[in-house]
Coordinates of C-alpha atoms in Angstrom, one line a residue:
Chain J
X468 CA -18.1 -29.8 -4.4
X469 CA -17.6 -26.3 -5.5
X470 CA -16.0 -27.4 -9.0
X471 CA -18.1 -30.0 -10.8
X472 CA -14.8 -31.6 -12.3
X473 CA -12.6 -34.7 -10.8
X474 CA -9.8 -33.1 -8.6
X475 CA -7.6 -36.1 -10.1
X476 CA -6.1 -33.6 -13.0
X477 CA -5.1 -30.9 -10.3
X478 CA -3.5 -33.4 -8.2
X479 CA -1.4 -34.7 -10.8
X480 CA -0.2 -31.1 -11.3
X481 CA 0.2 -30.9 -7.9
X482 CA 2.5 -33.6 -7.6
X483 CA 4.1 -32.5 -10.6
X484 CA 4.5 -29.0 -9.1
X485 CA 6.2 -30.7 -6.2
X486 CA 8.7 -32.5 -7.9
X487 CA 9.4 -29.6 -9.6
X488 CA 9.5 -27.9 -6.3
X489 CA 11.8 -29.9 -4.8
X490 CA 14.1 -29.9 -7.9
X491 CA 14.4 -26.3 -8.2
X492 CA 15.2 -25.7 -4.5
X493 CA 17.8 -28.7 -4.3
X494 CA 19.5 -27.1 -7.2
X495 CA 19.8 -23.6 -5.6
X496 CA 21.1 -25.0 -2.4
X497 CA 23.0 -27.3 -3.6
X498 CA 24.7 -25.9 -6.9
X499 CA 24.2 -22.3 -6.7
X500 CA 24.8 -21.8 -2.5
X501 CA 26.8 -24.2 -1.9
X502 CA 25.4 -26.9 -0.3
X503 CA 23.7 -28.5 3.1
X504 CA 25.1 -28.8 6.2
X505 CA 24.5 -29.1 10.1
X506 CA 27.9 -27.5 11.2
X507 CA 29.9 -25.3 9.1
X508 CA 32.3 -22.3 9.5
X509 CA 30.2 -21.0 6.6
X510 CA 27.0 -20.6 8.2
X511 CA 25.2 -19.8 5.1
X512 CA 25.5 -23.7 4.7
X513 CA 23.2 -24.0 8.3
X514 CA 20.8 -21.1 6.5
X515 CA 20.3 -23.7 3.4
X516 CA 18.7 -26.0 5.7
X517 CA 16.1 -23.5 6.0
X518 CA 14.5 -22.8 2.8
X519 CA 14.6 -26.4 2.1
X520 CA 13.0 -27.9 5.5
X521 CA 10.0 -25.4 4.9
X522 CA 9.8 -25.9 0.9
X523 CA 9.4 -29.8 1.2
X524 CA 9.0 -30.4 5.0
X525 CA 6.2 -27.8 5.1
X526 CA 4.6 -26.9 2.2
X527 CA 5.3 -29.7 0.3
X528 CA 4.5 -32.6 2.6
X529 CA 2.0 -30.1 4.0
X530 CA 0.0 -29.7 0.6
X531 CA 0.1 -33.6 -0.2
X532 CA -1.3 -34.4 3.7
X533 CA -4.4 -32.3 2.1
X534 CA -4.5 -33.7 -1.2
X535 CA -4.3 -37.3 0.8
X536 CA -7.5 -36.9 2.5
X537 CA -9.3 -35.5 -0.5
X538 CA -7.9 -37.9 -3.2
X539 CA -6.8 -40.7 -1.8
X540 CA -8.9 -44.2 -3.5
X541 CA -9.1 -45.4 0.5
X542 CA -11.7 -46.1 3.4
X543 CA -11.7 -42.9 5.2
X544 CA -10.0 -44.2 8.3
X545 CA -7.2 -44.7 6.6
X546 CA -7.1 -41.9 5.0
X547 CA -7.5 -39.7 8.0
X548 CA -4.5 -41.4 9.7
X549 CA -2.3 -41.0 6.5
X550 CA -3.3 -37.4 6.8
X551 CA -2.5 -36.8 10.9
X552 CA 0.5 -38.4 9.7
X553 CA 2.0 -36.4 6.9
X554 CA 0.4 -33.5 9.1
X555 CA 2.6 -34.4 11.9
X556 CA 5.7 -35.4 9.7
X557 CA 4.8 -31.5 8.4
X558 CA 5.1 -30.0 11.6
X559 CA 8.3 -31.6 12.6
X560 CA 9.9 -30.6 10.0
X561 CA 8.7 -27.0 10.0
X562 CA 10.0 -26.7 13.8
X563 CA 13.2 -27.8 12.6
X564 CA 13.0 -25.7 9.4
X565 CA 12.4 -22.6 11.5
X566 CA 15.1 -24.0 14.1
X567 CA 17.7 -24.0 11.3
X568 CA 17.5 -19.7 10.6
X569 CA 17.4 -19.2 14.5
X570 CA 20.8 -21.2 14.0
X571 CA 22.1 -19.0 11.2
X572 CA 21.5 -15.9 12.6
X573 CA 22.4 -16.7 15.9
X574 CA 26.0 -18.4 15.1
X575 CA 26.5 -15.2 12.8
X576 CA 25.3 -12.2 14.7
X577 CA 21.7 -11.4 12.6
X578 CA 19.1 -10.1 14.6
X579 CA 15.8 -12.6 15.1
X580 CA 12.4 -11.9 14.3
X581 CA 12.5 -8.3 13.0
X582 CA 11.0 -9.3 9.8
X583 CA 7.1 -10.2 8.3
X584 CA 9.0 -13.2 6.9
X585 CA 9.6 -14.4 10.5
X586 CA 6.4 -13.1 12.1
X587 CA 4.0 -14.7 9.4
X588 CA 6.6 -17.9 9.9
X589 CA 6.2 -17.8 14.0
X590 CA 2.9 -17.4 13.8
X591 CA 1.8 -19.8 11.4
X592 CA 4.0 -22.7 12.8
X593 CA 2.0 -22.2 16.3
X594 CA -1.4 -21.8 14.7
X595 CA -0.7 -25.0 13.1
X596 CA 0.4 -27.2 16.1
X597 CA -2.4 -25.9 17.5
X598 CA -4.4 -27.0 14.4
X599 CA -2.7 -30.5 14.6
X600 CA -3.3 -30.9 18.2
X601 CA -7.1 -30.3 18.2
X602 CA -7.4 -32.6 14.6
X603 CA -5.7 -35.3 16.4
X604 CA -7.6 -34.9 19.8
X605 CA -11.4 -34.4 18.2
X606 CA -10.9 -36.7 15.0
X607 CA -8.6 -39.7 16.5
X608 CA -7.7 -39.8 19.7
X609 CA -9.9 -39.4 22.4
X610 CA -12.5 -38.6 19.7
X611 CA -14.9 -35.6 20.3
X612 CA -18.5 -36.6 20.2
X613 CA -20.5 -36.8 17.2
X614 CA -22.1 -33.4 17.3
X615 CA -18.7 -31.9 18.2
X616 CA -17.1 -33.5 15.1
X617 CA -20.0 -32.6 12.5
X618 CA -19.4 -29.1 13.9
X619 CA -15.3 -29.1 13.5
X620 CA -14.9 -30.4 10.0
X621 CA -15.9 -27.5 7.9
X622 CA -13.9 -24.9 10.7
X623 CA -11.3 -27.4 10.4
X624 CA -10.9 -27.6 6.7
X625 CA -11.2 -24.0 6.5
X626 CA -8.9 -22.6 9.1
X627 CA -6.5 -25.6 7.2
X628 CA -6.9 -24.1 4.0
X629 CA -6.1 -20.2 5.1
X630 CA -2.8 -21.6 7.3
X631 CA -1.7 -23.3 4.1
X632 CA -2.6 -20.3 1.7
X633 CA -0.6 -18.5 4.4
X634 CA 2.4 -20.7 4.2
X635 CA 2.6 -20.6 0.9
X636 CA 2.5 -16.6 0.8
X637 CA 5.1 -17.2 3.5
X638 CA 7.7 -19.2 1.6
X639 CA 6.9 -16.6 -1.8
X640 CA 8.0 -13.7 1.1
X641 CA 11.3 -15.8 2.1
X642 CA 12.5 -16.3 -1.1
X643 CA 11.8 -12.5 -2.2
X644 CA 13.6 -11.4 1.4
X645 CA 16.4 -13.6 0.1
X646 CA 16.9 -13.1 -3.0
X647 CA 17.1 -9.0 -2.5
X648 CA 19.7 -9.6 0.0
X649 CA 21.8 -11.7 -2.6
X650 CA 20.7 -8.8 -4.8
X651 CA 22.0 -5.9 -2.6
X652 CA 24.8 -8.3 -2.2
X653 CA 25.6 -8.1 -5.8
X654 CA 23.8 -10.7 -7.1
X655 CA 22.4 -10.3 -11.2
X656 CA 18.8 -9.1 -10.7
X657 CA 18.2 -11.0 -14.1
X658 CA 21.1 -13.7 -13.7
X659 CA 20.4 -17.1 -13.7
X660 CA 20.4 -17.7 -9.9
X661 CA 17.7 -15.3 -9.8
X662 CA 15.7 -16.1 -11.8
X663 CA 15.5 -19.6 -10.7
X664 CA 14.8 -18.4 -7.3
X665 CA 12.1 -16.4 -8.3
X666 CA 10.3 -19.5 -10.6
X667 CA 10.8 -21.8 -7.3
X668 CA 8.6 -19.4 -5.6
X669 CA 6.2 -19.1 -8.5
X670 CA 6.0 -23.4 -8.4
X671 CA 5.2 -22.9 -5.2
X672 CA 2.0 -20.8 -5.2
X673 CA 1.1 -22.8 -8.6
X674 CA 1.4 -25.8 -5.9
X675 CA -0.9 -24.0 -3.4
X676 CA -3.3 -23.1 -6.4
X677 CA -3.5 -26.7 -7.6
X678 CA -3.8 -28.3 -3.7
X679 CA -6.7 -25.9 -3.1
X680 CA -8.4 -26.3 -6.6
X681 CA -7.9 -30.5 -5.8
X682 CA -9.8 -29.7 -2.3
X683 CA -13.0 -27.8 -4.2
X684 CA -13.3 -30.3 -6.9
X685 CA -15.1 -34.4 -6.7
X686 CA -13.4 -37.0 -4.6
X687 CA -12.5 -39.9 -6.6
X688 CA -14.5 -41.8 -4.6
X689 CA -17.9 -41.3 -2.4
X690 CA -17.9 -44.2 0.7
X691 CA -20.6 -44.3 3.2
X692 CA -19.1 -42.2 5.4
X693 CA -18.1 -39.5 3.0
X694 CA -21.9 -39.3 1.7
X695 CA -23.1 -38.7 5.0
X696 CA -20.6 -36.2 5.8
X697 CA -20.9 -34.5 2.6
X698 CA -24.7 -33.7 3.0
X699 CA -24.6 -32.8 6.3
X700 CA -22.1 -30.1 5.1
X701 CA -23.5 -29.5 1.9
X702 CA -22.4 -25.5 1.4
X703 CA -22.6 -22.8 -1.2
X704 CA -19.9 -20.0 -1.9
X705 CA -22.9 -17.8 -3.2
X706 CA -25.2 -15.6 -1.5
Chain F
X1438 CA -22.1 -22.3 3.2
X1439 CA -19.5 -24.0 4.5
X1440 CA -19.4 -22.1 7.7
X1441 CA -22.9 -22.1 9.7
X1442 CA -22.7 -18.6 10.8
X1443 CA -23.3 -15.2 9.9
X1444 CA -21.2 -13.3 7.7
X1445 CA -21.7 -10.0 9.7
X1446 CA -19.3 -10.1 12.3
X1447 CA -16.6 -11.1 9.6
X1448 CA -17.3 -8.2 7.2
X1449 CA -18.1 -5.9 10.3
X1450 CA -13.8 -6.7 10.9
X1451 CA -13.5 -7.0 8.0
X1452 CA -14.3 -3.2 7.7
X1453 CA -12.7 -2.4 10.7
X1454 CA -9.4 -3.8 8.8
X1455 CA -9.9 -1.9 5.8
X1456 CA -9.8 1.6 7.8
X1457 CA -6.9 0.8 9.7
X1458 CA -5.4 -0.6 6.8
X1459 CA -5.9 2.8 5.1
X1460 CA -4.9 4.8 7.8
X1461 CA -1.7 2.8 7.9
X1462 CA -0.4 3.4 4.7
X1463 CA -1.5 7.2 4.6
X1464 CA 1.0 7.5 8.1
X1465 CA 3.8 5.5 6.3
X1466 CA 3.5 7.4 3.2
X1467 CA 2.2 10.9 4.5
X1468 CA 3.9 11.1 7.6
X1469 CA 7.1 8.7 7.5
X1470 CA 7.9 9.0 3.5
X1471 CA 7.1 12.4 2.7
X1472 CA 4.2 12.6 0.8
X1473 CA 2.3 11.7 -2.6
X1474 CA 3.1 13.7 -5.5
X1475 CA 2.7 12.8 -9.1
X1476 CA 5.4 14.8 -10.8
X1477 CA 8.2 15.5 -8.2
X1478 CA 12.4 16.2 -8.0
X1479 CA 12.0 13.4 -5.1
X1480 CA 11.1 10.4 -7.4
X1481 CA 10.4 8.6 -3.8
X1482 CA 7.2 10.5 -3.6
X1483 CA 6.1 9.6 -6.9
X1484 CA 6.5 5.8 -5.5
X1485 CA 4.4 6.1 -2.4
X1486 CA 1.3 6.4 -4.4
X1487 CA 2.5 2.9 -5.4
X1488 CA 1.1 1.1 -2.1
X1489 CA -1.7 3.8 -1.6
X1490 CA -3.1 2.9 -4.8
X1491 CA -2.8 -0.9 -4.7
X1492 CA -3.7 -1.7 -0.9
X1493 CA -6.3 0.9 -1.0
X1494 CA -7.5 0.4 -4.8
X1495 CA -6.8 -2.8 -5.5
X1496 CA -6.8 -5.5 -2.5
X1497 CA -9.4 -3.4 -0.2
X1498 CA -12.2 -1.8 -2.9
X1499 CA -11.4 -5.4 -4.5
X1500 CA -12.4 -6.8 -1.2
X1501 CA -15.3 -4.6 -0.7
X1502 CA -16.5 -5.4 -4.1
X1503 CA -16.7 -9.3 -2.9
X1504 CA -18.1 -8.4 0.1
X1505 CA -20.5 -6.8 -1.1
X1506 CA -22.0 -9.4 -3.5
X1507 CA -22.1 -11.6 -0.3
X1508 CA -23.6 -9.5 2.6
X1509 CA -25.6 -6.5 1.2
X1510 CA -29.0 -6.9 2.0
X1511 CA -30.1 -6.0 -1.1
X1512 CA -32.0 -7.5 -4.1
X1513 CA -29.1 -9.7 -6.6
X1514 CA -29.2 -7.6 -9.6
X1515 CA -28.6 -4.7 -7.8
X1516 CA -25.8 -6.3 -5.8
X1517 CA -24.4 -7.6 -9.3
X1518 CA -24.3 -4.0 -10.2
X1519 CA -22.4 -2.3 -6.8
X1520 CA -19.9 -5.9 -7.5
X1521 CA -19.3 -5.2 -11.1
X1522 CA -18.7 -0.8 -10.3
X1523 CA -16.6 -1.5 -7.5
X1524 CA -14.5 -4.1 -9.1
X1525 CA -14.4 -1.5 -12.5
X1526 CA -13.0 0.8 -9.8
X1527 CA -10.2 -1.8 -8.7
X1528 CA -9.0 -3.0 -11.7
X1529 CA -8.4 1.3 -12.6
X1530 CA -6.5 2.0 -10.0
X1531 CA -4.7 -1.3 -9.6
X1532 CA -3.8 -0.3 -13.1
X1533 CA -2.6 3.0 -12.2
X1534 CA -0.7 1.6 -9.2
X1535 CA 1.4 -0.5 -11.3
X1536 CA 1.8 2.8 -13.9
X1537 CA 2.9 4.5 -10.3
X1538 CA 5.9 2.0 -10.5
X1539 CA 7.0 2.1 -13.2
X1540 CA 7.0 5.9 -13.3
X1541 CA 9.0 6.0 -10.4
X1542 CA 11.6 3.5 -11.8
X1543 CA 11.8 4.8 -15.4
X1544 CA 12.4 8.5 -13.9
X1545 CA 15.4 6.9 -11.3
X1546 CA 17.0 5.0 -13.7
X1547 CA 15.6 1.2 -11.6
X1548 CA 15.6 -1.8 -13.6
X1549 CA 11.8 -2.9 -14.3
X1550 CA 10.1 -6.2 -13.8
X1551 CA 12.9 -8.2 -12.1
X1552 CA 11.7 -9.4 -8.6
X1553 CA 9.0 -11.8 -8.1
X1554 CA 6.4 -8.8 -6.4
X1555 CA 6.4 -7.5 -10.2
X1556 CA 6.2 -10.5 -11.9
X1557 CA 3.3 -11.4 -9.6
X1558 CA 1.8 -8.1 -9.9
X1559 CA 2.0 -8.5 -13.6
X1560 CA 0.1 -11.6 -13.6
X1561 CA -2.4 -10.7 -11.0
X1562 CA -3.5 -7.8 -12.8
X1563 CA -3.8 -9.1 -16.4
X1564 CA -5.9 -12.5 -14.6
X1565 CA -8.1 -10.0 -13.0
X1566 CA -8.9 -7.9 -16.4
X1567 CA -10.0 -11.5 -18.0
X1568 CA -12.2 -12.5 -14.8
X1569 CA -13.3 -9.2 -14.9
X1570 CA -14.2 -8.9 -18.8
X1571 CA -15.4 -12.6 -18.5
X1572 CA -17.6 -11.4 -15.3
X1573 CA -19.1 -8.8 -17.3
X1574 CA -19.8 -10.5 -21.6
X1575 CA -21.6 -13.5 -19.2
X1576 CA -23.2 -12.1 -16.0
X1577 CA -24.4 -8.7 -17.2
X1578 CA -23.9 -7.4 -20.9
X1579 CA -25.1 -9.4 -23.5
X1580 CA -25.4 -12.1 -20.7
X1581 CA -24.7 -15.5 -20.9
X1582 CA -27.0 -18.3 -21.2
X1583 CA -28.7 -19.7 -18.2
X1584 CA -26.6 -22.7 -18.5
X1585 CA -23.3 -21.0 -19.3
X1586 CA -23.9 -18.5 -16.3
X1587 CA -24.6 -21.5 -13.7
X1588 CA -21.8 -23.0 -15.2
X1589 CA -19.9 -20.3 -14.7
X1590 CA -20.8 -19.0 -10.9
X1591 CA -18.4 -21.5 -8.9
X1592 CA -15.8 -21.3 -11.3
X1593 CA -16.1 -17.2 -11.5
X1594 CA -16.0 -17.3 -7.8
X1595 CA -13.2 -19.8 -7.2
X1596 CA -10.6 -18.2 -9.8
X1597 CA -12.0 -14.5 -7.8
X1598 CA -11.1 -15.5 -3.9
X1599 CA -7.2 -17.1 -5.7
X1600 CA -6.8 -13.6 -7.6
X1601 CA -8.0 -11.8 -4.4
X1602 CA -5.7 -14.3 -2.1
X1603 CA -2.9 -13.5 -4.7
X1604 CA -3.0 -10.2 -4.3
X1605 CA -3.1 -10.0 -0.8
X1606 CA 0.3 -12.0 -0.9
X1607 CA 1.7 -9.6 -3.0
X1608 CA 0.9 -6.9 -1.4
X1609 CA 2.9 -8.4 1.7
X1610 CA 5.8 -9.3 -0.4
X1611 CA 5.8 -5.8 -1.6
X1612 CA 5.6 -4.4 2.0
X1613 CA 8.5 -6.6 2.9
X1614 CA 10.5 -5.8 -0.4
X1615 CA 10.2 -2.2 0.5
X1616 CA 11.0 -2.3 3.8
X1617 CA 14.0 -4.7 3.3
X1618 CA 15.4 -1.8 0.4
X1619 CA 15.0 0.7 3.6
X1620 CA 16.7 -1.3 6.1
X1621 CA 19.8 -1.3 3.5
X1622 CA 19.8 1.9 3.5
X1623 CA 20.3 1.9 7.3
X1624 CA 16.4 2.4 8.0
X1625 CA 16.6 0.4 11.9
X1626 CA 15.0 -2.8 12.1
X1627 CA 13.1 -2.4 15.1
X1628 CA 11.8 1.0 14.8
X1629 CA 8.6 2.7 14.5
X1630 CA 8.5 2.7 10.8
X1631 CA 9.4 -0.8 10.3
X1632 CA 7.1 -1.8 12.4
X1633 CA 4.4 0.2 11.1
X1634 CA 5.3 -1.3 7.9
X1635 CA 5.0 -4.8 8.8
X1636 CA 1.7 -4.3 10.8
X1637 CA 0.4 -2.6 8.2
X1638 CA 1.3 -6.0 5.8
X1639 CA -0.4 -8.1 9.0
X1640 CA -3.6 -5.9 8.5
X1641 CA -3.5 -6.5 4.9
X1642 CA -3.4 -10.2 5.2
X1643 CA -6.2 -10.6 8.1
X1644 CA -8.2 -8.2 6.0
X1645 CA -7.8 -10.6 3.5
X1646 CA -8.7 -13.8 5.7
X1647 CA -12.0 -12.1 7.1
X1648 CA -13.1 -11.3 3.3
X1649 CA -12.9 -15.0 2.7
X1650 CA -14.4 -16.0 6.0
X1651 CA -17.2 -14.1 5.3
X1652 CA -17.7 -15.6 1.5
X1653 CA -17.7 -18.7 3.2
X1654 CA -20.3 -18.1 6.2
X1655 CA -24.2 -17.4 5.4
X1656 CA -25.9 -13.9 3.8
X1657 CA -28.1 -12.2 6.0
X1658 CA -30.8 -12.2 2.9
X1659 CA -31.5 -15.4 0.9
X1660 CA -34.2 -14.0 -2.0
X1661 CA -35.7 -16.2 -4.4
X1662 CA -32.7 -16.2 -6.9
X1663 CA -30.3 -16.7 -4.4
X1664 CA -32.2 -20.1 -3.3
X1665 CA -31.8 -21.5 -6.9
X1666 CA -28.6 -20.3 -6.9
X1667 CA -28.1 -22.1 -3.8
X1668 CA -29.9 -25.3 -4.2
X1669 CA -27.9 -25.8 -7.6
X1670 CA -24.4 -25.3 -6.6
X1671 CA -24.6 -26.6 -2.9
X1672 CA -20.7 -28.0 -2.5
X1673 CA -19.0 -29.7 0.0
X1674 CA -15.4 -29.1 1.2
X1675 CA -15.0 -32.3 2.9
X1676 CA -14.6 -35.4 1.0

């Protein structure tokens, strides 16, 4: 481990953050835009979707598939197919999250894709299916040889970590890009709506912070398996 | 390390980044947004010092200053030196950067500190004078103990690599911030200057994703410090 402490205290504020998460962004969609919906006339209803499918679907679900496999008191088969299955739960729902803004903007006349927010988005949602797909085919299903395996985990957990840090900047970029057009819209830049957009999005990267600071600390427990693994990929971040 | 490969190729693009990054934002604000200036009737020239200073001071010498604790071939107390200097450097013109701002806004009559980038930038850069400071009392001047120092090396560099990741973020939140406050203005969504923009926010990021890559792959020296080093923090990132 990098951090020499129990990663059980940063996933407690992880989950914390989550709830907290989820709160916050329920309460702007719901009391301060209006609500939820499928099929509306007002299509910022269909947009609401959005930020709340990549909050929870993504990040959320996304950051506790992570914390599973790290913290998790389990054998570590099970925990690797609790974690291919949040993962995958993750992915749905950030197709669909991304699915929902295509929606928006195409049932009221925005341009697509003209925007970081949306590059970042595009390009993170494909990275990770392609993430997903070579997890599931290497670590479960056909299985990759041994060699191959030892060799994927640390590229694995790495390029996992950098997608997540990059959805997580993602999500702080949609709720800025949001919030400044509410703002140009005449929104109060220091009314209440605002501000509680802008504290979602610092949860958020708190979240991020705490899931990555859970990953570089001690597993609660050390099976067979996971002593093996780690000394085979026993690493130092200094030179 | 948690990657078994060199960290020269990364920090080679790493490099590569960094110059393209700088040429970027010297077109946008040179050749696109009329120029630097420090005392100007056209407050918006007194802004674009505002991304010159913190992409070029503050996320890539910041960058440079981690790389090149990790991949100088040179002997560790002299590497601590160039590290602690360059970082100096950052932190000073990150400083002025954020000064930049809120020039610019005090002179145009903009309300301060009401969007997330500032709020973030607030933080970032008062997290980065403690790590700094902290960096400096323990590693260099008086110095630390030899227990508080190894103590202090993982956490030092995990808290580093989330200010540096924060700061990248920001910086693409402020690229997108800027760029949405044009396109209100009429600036056109699809041309040459917001696209320069947003590439330049895509070079940021990768910038910022090969820095990290290359903390986490393997120094092209390994002296007789570094093995201690080494040998006593050796972590793994899988469970």
């Amino acid at each position: 481990m990098v951090l020499g402490v129990s990663a059980i205290p940063f996933t407690f504020v992880a989950h914390v953050l989550a709830i907290l998460g989820l709160v916050f962004v329920l309460v702007w969609t719901l009391h301060f835009r209006g609500g939820l919906a499928w099929e509306a006339t007002n299509k910022s209803l269909i947009f609401n979707l959005h930020p709340l499918l990549m909050l929870v679907g993504f990040i959320i679900i996304g950051g506790e598939a992570i914390i599973s496999y790290k913290s998790l008191p389990l054998r570590k088969d099970v925990k690797k197919k609790i974690h291919l299955v949040l993962h995958a739960i993750t992915l749905v729902l950030g197709i669909l999250g991304i699915y929902t803004v295509f929606k928006y903007h195409n049932e009221s006349g925005i341009a697509n894709l003209y925007s970081l927010h949306s590059w970042l988005g595009i390009g993170i949602i494909v990275l990770f299916g392609i993430q997903w797909l070579y997890g599931f085919l290497v670590f479960f299903y056909p299985g990759g040889s041994i060699g191959l395996r030892s060799e994927s985990v640390p590229w694995h957990v790495v390029f996992g970590l950098i997608l997540f840090t990059l959805a997580v900047g993602n999500a702080a970029i949609g709720f800025l890009q949001k919030l400044t057009f509410l703002e140009n819209l005449g929104l109060a830049k220091y009314g209440s709506e605002a501000l509680l957009v802008n504290f979602t999005a610092v949860i958020t990267i708190l979240f991020g912070a705490f899931v990555i600071l859970s990953v570089l600390s001690q597993s609660p427990i050390e099976d067979e398996n996971n002593k093996v693994t780690s000394s085979l990929k026993s690493i130092s971040l200094v030179p």
